[in-house]
CSV table of C-alpha atoms in Angstrom, one decimal:
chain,number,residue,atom,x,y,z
A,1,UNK,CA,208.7,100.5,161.6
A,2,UNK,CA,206.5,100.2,165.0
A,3,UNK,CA,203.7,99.5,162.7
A,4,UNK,CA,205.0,96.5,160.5
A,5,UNK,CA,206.6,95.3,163.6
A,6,UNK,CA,203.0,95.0,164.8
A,7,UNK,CA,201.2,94.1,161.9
A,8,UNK,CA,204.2,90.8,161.7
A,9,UNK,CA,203.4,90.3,165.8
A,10,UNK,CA,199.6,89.7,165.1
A,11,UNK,CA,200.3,87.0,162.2
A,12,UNK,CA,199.0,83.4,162.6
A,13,UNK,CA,202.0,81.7,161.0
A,14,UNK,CA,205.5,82.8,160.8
A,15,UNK,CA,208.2,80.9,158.5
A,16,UNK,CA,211.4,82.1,159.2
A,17,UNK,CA,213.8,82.6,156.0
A,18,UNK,CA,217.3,81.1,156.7
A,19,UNK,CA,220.2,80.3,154.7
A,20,UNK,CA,220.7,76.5,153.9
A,21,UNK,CA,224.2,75.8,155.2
A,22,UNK,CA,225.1,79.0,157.3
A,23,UNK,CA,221.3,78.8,159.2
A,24,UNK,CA,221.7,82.7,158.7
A,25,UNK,CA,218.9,84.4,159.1
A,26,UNK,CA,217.2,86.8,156.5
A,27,UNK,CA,214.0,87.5,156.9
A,28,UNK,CA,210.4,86.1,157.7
A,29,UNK,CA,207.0,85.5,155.7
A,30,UNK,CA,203.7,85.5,157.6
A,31,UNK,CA,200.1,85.0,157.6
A,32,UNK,CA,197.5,87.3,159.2
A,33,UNK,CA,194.0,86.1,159.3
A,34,UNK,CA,191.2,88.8,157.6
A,35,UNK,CA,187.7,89.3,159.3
A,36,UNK,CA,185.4,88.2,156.1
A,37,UNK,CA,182.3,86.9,156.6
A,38,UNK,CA,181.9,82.9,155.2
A,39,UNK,CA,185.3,83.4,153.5
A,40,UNK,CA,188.8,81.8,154.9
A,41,UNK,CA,191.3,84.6,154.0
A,42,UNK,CA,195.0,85.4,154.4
A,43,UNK,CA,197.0,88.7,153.7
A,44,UNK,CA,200.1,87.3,153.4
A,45,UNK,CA,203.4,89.4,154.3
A,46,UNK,CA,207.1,89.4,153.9
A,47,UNK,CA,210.4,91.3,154.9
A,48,UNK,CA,214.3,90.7,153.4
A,49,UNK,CA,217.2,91.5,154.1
A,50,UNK,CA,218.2,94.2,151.5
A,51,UNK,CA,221.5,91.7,150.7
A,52,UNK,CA,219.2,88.4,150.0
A,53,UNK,CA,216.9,90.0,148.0
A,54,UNK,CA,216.3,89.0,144.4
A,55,UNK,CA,218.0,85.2,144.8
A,56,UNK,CA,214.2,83.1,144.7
A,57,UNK,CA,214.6,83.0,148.5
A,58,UNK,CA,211.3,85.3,148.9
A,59,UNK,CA,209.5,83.2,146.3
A,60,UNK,CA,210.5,79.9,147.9
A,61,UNK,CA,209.2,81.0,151.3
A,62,UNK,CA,206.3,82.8,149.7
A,63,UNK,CA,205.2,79.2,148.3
A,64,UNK,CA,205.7,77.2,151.3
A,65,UNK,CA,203.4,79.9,152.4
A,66,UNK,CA,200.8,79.9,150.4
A,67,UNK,CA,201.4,75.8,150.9
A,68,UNK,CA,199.8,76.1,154.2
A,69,UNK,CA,197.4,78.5,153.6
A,70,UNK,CA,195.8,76.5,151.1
A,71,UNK,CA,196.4,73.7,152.6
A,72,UNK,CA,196.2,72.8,156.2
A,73,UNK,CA,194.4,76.3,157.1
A,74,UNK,CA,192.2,75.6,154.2
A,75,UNK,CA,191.7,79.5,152.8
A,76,UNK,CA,189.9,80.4,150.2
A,77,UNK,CA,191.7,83.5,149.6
A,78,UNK,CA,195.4,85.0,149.9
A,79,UNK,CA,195.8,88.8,150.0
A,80,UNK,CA,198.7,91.1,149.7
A,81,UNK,CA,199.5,94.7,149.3
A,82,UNK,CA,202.6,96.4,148.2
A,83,UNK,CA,203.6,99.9,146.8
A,84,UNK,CA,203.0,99.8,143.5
A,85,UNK,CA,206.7,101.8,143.0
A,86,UNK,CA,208.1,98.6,144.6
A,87,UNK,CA,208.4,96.6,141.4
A,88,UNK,CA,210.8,93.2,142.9
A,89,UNK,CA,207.7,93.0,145.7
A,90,UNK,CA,205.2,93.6,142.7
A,91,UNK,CA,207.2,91.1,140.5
A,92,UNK,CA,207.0,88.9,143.3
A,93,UNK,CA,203.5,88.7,143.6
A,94,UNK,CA,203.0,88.5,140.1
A,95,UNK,CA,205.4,85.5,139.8
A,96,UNK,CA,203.1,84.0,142.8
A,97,UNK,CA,199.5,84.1,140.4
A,98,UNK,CA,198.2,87.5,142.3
A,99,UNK,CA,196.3,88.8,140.4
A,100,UNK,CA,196.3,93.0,141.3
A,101,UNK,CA,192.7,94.0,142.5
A,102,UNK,CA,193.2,98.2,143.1
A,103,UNK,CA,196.2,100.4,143.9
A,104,UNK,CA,199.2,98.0,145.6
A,105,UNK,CA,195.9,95.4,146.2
A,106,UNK,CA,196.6,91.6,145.5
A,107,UNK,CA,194.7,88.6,145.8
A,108,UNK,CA,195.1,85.1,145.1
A,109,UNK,CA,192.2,82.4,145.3
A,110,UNK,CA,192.1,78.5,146.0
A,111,UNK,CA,191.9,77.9,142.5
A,112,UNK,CA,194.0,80.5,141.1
A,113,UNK,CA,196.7,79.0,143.1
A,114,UNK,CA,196.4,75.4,142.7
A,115,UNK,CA,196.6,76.8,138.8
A,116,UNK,CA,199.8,78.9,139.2
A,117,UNK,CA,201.7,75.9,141.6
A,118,UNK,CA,201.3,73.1,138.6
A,119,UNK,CA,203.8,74.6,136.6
A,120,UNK,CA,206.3,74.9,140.1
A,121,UNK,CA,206.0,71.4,140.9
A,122,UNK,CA,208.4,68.4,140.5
């Protein structure tokens, strides 16, 4: 747990997920920047509480997310990684427009993304 605790401390932008109403709160999204050479790229991460998941809040924060990324920080590439036996996380991502690029290995480009988030808006 160190080691996600960690990899969450290093991120570049944290969004905190809290319950509309109660202000509880039930987890975080965040974005880590990734050393690539003329590219702007984010590995995007998440943690629920165990009770909240599988009610769209994960999605909804996951968007507003990926809302920044691609748009004030201006990446050209989101990146993600799960364990493949983790299928909501998988789902999630999927749901998203990752596209799976290896083992647990997902990625989401500028474009793929403004294709995905046309059919979630308005």
């Amino acid at each position: 747990m160190k080691g996600v605790a960690a990899w969450f401390a290093g991120g570049e932008d944290f969004l905190a997920v809290c319950l509309k109403g109660t202000g509880r709160f039930v987890g975080f999204v965040c974005l880590n920047p990734e050393e690539k050479e003329g590219s702007r790229e984010y590995n995007l991460g998440y943690i629920l509480d165990s009770d909240y998941r599988g009610r769209g809040y994960g999605t909804e924060a996951c968007r507003a997310m990926l809302g920044r990324a691609f748009g004030d920080l201006q990446a050209d590439r989101v990146v993600s990684g799960t364990m493949m036996a983790n299928i909501p996380s998988v789902r999630l991502l999927q749901k998203l427009g990752f596209r799976t690029t290896g083992e647990g290995c997902f990625a989401l480009s500028r474009e793929e993304w403004e294709k995905a988030s046309k059919g979630t808006r308005g």
